[in-house]
Coordinates of C-alpha atoms and ligand atoms in Angstrom, one line a residue:
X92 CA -5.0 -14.2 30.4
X93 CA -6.2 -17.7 29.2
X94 CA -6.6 -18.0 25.3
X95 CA -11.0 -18.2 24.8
X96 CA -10.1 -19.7 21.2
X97 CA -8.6 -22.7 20.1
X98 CA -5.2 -22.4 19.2
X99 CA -4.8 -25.0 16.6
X100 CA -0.7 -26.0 16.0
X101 CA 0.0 -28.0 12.4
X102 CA 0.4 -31.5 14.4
X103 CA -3.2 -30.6 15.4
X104 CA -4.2 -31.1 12.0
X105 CA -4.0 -35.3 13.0
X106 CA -6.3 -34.7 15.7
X107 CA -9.0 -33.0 13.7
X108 CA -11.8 -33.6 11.5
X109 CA -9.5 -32.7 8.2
X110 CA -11.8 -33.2 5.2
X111 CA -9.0 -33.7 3.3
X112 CA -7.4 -36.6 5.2
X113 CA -10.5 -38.2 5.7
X114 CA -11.1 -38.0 2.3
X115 CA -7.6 -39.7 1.8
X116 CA -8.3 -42.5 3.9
X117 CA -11.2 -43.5 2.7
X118 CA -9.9 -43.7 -0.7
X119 CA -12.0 -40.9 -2.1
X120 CA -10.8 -38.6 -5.2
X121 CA -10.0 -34.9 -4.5
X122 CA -11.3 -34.4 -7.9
X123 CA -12.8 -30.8 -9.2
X124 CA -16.4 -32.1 -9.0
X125 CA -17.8 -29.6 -11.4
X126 CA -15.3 -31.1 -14.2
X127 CA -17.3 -34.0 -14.0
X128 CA -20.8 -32.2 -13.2
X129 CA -20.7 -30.3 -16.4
X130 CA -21.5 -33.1 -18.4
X131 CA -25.0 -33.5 -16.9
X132 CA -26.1 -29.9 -17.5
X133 CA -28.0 -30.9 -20.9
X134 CA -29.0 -34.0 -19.8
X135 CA -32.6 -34.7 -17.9
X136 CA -33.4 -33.3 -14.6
X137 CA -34.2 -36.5 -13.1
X138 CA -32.1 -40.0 -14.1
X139 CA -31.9 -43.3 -12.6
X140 CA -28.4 -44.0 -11.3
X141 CA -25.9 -43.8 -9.0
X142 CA -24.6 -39.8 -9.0
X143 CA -20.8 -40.8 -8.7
X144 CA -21.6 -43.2 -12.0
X145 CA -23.1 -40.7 -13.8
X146 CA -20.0 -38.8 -13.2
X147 CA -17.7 -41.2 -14.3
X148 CA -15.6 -41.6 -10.8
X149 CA -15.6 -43.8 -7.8
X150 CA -18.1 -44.3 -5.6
X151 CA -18.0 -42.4 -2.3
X152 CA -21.5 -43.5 -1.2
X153 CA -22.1 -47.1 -1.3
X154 CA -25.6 -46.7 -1.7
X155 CA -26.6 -49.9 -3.7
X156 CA -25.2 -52.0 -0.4
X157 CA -28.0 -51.2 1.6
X158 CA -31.0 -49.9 0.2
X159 CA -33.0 -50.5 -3.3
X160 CA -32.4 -48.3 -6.5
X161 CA -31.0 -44.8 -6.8
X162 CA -31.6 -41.4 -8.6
X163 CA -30.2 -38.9 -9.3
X164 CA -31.9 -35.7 -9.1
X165 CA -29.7 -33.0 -10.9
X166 CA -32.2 -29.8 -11.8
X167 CA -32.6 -26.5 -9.5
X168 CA -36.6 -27.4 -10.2
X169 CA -36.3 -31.4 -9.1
X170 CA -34.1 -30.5 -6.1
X171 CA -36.0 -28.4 -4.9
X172 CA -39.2 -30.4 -5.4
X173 CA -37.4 -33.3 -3.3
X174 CA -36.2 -30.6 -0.4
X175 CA -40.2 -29.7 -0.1
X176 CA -41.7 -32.8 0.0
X177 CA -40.0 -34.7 3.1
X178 CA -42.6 -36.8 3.1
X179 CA -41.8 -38.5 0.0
X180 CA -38.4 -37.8 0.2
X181 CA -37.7 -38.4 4.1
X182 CA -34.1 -37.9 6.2
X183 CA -34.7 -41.6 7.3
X184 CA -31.9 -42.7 4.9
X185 CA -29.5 -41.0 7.4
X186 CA -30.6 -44.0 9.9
X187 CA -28.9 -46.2 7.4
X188 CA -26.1 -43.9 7.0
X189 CA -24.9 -43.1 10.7
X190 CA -24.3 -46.8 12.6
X191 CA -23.1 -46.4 15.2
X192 CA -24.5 -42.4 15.1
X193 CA -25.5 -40.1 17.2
X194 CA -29.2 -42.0 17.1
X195 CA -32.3 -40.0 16.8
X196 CA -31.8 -36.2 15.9
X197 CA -32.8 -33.6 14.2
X198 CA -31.1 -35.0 11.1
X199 CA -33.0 -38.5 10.6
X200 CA -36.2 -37.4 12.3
X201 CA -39.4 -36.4 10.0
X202 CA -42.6 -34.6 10.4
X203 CA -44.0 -33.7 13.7
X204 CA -41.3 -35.2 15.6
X205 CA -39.1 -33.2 14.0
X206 CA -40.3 -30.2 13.8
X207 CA -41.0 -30.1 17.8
X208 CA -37.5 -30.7 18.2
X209 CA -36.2 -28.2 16.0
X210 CA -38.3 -25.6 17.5
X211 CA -36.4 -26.1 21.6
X212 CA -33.3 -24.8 19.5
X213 CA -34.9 -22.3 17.0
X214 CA -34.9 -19.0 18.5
X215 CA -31.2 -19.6 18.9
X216 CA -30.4 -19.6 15.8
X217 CA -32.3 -16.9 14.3
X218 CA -30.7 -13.9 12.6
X219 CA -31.5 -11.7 15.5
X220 CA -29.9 -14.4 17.4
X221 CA -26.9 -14.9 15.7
X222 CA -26.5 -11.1 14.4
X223 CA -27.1 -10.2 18.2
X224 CA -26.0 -12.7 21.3
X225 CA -23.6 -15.5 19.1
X226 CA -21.7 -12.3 17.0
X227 CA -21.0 -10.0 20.5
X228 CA -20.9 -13.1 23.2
X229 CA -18.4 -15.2 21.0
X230 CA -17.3 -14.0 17.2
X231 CA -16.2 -10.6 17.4
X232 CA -13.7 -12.1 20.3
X233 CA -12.6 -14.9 19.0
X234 CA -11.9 -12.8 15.8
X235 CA -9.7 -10.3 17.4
X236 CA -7.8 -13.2 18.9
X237 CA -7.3 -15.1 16.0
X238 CA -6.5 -11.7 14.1
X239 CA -4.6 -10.6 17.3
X240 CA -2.3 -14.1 15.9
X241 CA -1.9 -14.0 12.7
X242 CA -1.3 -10.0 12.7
X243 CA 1.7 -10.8 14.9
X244 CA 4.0 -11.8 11.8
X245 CA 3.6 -11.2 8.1
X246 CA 2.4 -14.9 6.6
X247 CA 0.0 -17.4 7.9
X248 CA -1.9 -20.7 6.2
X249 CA -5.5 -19.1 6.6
X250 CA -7.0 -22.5 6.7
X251 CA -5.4 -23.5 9.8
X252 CA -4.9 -20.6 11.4
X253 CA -8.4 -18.5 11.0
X254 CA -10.8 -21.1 8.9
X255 CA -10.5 -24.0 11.5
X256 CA -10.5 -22.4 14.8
X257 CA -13.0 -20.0 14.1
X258 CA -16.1 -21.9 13.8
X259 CA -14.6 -24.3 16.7
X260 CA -14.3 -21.8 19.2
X261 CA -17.2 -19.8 18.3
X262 CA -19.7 -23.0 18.6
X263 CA -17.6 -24.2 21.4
X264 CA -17.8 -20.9 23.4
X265 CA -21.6 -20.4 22.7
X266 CA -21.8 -24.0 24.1
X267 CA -20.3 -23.1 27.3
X268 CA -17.5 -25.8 26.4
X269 CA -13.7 -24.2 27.8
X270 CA -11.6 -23.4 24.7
X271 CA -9.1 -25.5 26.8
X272 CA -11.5 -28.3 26.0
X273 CA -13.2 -28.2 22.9
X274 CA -10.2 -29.8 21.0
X275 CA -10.0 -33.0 23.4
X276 CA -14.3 -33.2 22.7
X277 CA -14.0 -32.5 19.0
X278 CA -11.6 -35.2 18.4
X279 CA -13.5 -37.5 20.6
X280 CA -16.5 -36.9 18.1
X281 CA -14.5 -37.5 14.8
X282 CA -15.0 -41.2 12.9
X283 CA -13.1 -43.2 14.5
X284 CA -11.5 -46.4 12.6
X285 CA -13.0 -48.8 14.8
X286 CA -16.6 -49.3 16.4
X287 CA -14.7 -49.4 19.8
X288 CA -12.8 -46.2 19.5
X289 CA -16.2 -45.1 18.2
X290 CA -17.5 -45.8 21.7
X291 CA -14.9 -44.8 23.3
X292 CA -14.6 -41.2 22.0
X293 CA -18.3 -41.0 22.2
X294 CA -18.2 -42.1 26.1
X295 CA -15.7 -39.1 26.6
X296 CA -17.7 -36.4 25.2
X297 CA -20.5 -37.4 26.9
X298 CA -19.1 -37.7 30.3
X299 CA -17.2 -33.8 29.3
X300 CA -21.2 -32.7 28.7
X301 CA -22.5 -34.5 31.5
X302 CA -20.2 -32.9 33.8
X303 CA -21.6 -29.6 31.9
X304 CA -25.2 -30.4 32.1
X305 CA -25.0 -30.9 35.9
X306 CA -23.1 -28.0 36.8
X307 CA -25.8 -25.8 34.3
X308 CA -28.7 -27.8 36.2
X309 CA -27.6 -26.4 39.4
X310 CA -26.4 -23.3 38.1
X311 CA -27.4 -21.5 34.7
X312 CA -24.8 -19.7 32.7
X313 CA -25.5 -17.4 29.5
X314 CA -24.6 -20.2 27.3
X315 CA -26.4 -23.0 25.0
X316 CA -26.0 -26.3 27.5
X317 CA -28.0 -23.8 30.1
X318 CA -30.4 -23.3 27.7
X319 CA -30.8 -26.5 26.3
X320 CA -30.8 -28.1 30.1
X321 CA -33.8 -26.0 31.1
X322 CA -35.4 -25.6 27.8
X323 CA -39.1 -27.2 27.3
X324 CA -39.8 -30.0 24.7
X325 CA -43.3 -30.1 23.3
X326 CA -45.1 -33.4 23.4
X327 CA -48.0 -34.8 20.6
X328 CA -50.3 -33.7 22.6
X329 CA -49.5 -30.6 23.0
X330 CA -48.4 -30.3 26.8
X331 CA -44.5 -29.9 27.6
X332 CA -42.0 -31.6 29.5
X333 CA -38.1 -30.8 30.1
X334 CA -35.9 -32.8 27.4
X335 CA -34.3 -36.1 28.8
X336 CA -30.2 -35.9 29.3
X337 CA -29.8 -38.0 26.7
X338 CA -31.9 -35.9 24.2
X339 CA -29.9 -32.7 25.2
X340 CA -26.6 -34.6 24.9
X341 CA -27.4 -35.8 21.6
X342 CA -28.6 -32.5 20.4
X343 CA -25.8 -30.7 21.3
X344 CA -23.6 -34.0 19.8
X345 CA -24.9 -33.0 16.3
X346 CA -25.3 -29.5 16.5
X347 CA -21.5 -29.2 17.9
X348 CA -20.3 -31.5 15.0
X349 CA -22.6 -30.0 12.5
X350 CA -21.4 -26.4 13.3
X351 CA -17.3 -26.9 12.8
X352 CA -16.2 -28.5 10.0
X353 CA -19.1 -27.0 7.4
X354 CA -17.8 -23.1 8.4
X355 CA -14.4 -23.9 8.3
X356 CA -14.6 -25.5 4.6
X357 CA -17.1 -22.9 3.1
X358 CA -15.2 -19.9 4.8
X359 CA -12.0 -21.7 3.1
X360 CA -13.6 -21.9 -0.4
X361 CA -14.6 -18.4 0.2
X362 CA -11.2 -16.8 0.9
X363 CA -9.5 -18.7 -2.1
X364 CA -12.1 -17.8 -4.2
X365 CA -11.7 -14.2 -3.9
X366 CA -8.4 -14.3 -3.9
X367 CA -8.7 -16.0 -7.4
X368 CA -10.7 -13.4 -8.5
X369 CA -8.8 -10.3 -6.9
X370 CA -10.9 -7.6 -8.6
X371 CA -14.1 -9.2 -6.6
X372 CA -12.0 -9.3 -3.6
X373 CA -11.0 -5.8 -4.3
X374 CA -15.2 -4.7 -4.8
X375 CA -15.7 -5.9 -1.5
X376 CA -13.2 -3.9 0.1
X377 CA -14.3 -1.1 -1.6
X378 CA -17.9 -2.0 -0.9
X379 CA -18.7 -4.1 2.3
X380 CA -22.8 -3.7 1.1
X381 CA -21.4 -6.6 -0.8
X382 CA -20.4 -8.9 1.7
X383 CA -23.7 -10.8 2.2
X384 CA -24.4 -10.8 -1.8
X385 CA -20.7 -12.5 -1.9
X386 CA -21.4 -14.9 0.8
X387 CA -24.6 -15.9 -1.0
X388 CA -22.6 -16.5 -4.3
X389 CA -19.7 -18.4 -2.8
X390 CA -21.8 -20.5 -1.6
X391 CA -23.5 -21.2 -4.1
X392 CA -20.8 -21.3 -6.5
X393 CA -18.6 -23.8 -4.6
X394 CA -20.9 -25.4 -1.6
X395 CA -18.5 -28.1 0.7
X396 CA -21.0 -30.2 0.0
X397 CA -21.7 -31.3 -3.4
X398 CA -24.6 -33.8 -2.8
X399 CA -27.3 -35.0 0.3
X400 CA -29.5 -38.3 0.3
X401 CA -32.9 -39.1 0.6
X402 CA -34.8 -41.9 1.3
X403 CA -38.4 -42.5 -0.9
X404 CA -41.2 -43.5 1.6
X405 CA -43.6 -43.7 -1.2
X406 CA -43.8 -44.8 -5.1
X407 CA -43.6 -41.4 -6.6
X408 CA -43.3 -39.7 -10.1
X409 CA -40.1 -36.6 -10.2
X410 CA -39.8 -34.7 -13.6
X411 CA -41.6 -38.0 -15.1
X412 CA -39.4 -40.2 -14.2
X413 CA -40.9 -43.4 -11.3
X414 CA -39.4 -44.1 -8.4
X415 CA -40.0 -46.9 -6.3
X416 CA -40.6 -46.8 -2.4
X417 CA -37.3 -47.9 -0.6
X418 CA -34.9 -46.5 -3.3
X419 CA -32.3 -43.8 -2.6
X420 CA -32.5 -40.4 -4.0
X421 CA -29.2 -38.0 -4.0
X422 CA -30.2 -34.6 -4.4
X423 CA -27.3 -32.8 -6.4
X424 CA -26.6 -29.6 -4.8
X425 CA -23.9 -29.3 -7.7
X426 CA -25.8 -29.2 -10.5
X427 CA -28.8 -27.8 -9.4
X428 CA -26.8 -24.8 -8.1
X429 CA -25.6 -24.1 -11.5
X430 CA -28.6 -25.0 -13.3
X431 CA -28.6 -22.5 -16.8
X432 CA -32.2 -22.0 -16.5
X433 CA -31.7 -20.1 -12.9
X434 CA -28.7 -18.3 -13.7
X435 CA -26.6 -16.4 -16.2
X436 CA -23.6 -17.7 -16.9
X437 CA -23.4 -20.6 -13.6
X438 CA -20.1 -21.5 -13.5
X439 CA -18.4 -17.8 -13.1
X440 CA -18.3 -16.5 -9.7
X441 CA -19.9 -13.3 -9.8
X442 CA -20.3 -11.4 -6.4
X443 CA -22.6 -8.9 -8.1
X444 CA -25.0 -11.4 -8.6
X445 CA -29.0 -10.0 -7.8
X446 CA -29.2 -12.1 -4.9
X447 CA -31.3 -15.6 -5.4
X448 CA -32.2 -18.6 -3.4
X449 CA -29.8 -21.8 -4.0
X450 CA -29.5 -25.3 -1.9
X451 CA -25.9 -25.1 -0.1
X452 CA -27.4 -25.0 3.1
X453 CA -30.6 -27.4 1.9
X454 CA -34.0 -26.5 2.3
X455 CA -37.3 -27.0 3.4
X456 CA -38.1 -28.7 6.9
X457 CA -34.3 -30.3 7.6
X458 CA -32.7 -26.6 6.1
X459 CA -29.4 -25.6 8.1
X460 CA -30.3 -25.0 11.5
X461 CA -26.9 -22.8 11.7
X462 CA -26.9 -21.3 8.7
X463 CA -27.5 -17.6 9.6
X464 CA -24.5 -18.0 12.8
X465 CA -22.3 -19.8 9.9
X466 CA -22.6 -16.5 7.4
X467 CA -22.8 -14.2 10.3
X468 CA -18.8 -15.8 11.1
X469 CA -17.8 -15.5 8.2
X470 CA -19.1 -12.0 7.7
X471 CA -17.2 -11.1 10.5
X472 CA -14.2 -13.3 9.5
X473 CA -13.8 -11.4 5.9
X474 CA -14.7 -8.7 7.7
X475 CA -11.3 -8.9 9.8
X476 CA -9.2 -10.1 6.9
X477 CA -10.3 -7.1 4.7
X478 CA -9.1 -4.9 7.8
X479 CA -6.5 -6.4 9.2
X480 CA -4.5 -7.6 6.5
X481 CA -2.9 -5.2 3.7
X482 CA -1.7 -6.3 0.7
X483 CA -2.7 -9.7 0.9
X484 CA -1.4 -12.2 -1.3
X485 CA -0.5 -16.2 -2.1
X486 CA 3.1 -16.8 -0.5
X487 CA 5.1 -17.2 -3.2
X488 CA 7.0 -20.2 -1.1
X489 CA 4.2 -22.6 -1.2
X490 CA 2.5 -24.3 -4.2
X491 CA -0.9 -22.9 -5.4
X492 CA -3.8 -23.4 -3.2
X493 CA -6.4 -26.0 -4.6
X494 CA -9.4 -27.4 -3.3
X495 CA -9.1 -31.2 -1.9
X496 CA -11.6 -33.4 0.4
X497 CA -14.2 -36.1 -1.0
X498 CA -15.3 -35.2 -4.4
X499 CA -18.6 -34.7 -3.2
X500 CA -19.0 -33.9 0.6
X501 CA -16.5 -32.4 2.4
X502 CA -14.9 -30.6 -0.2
X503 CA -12.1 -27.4 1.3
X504 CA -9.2 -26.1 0.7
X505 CA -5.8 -28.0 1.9
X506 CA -4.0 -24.8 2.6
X507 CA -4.2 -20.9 2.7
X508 CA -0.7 -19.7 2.9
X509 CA -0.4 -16.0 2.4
X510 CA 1.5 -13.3 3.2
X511 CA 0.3 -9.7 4.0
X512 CA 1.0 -6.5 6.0
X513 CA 0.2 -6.9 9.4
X514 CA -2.1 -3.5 10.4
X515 CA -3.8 -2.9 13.9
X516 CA -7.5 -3.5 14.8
X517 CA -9.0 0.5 13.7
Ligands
HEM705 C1 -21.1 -23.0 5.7 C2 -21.5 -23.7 6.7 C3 -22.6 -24.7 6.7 C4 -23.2 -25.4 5.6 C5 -22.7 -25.3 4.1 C6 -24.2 -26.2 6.1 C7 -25.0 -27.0 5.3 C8 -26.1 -27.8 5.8 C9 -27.0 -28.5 4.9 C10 -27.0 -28.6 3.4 C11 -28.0 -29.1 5.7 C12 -29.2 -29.9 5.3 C13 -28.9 -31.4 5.3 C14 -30.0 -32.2 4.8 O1 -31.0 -31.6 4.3 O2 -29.9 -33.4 4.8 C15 -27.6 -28.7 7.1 C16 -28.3 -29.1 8.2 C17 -28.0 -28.8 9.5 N1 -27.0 -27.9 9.9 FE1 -25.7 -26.9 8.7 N2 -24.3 -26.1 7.4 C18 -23.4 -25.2 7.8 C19 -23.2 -24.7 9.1 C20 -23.9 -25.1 10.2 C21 -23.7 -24.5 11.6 C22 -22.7 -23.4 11.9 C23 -24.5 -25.2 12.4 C24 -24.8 -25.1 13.9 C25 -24.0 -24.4 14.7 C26 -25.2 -26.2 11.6 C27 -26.2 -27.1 12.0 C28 -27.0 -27.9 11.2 C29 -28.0 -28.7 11.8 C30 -28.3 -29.0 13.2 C31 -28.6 -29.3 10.7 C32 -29.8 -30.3 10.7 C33 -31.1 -29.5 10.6 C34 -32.3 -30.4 10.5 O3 -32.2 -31.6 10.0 O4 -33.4 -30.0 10.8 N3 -24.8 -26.1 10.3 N4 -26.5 -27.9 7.1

């Protein structure tokens, strides 16, 4: 029988979006951020500067080459404040950010515009959604395939072997994108070196989905490109109209890219957390009520993404400090998510945690569309691993795991090698 999930192989790790190499070839440290983030704990919640300055590292973002000042906006209180008020604080700067891009999406549109586009895809991403069609339809299967893989020997570099594909194959699937396919159209999305392999990548997934979009006009599958082929936009106005080909394509352009490379880091950081902290990892498999709660405090702990930018529409005051319309603000998920007057003791990992709101997966209007299918996978993921693998432990053979990618987006591990007794699905 054909495989449903990708089947990634180590020289696939070239092909892929690989935070790590990325982060490598664009000259970015693989730096601990939260070495560098502890020194702004005591300071103000608001100050004017470039984050990766206040730091005392490289630059990643370039900020200062194309728009006016920057701030930094460091407190759980002042983040959050930004998230709320888009506004003031409006996704525009991603406009800047994303030449040659995807153009207008969810992720650089504001207000009503927005929020009418959002809600086609909504309802498809809501926990009943994801906990129901996304978690029988694609997860559990890819899972037992994947696990069905690794269980066939006694070692395996989790990172490759479950992280990666998972969330590929899973989106992929749901997509109604072959698993035969969805590695040619992911690496036809990545950043390419130059703006004409840009083009060129881009002009191959969009012929794959057109093909898609075409054969789901004329006849409807249970998948997402049916849905979002026949789905209704709502207009200003208030009447409807089908979306364009080119809205769906580019819809499904960023929610594809969005939904890959995010699960596969944070389900990364997740496993080598635990298995840093093996009396956690051995609460959960005593106690799978605390799967979610862990989840929530990986996450929160150790989000792949360390900081997100926003534009300031309007002159505006923060935790008393100005800003001036046209500067840049970058919201610090970092500090913010281990801000001492939210949480006990921030910097320990603590699955036990009372369970509390934090910013890995943003919030307010431009909050993770996928964010409920990306824990649901993961659920299901540790779920499997618990299960399926006894006695799991680092392979002695291979040099600790450690975190790598851009210091502040991006961030993953490099490896997972473990080894483990292989045990049947129960
Ligand atoms: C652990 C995994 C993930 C993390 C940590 C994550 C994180 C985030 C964050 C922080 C944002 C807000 C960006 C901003 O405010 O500028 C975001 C937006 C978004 N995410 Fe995720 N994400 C994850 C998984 C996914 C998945 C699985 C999907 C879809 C399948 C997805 C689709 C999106 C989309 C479409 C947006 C834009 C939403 C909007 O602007 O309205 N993400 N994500």
């Amino acid at each position: 029988m054909a495989s449903s999930t990708v089947d990634l192989a180590t020289k696939d790790r070239g092909v892929l979006f690989n935070p790590n190499d990325e982060a490598k070839a664009a000259g970015w440290g693989t730096d601990d951020p939260y070495v560098h983030l502890a020194k702004l704990h005591d300071g103000p919640p608001v100050v004017k500067g470039v984050l990766e300055d206040l730091m005392g590292i490289p630059r990643q973002y370039h900020t200062e080459m194309w728009l006016g000042d920057v701030y930094s906006i460091l407190s759980f209180e002042a983040v959050n404040k930004a998230f709320m008020d888009s506004e003031t604080f409006s996704n525009r700067v991603y406009e800047k950010l994303s030449k040659p891009g995807l153009g207008d999406t969810l992720l650089n549109l504001d207000g009503g515009e927005h929020k009418r586009l959002r809600n086609v895809s909504k309802p498809w991403f809501k926990p009943s959604f994801t906990d129901g069609w996304w978690t029988n339809m694609w997860t559990i299967s890819a899972i037992d395939e994947i696990f069905d893989r690794i269980t066939a020997k006694d070692h395996a570099d989790l990172n490759l072997e479950l992280c990666a594909p998972l969330p590929m194959s899973v989106v992929s699937a749901g997509f109604g994108i072959p698993a035969s396919e969805a590695l040619e159209f992911r690496q036809a999305l990545l950043m390419h070196a130059s703006p004409e392999e840009m083009a060129k990548g881009h002009a191959f997934a969009a012929d794959m989905l057109t093909r898609l979009m075409d054969e789901r006009r004329a006849k409807p599958k249970d998948d997402l490109i049916s849905r979002f082929v026949h789905a209704d936009i709502e207009q200003a106005d208030g009447t409807t109209r089908k979306m364009t080909p080119d809205e769906v394509m580019r819809y499904c352009f960023l929610i594809i890219h969005a939904g890959g490379g995010t699960t596969w880091r944070q389900l990364g950081i997740t496993i080598l957390a635990l298995m840093n902290h093996p009396e956690q990892l051995e609460a959960l498999r005593q106690d799978r009520s605390l799967m979610r709660p862990a989840i929530q405090e990986v996450t929160r702990w150790y989000p792949t993404d360390t900081a997100f930018l926003r534009y300031v529409e309007k002159d505006t005051v923060l935790e008393g400090v100005e800003m001036k319309a046209g500067s840049v603000a970058m919201l610090c998920l970092g500090t913010a998510n281990r801000d001492r007057k939210q949480w006990e003791d921030p910097d320990t990992l603590n699955i036990h945690r009372p369970a509390k709101r934090h910013f890995a997966f943003g919030a307010g209007a431009h909050a993770c569309l996928g964010q409920h299918l990306s824990r649901q996978e993961m659920e299901v993921a540790l779920g499997a691993l618990l299960d399926r693998l006894g006695d799991l432990r680092w392979d002695p053979d291979y040099p600790p795991a450690r975190m790598g990618g851009g210091t502040l987006i991006g961030r993953g591990p490099e490896a997972l090698h473990v080894r483990y007794t292989p045990k049947p699905k129960q």
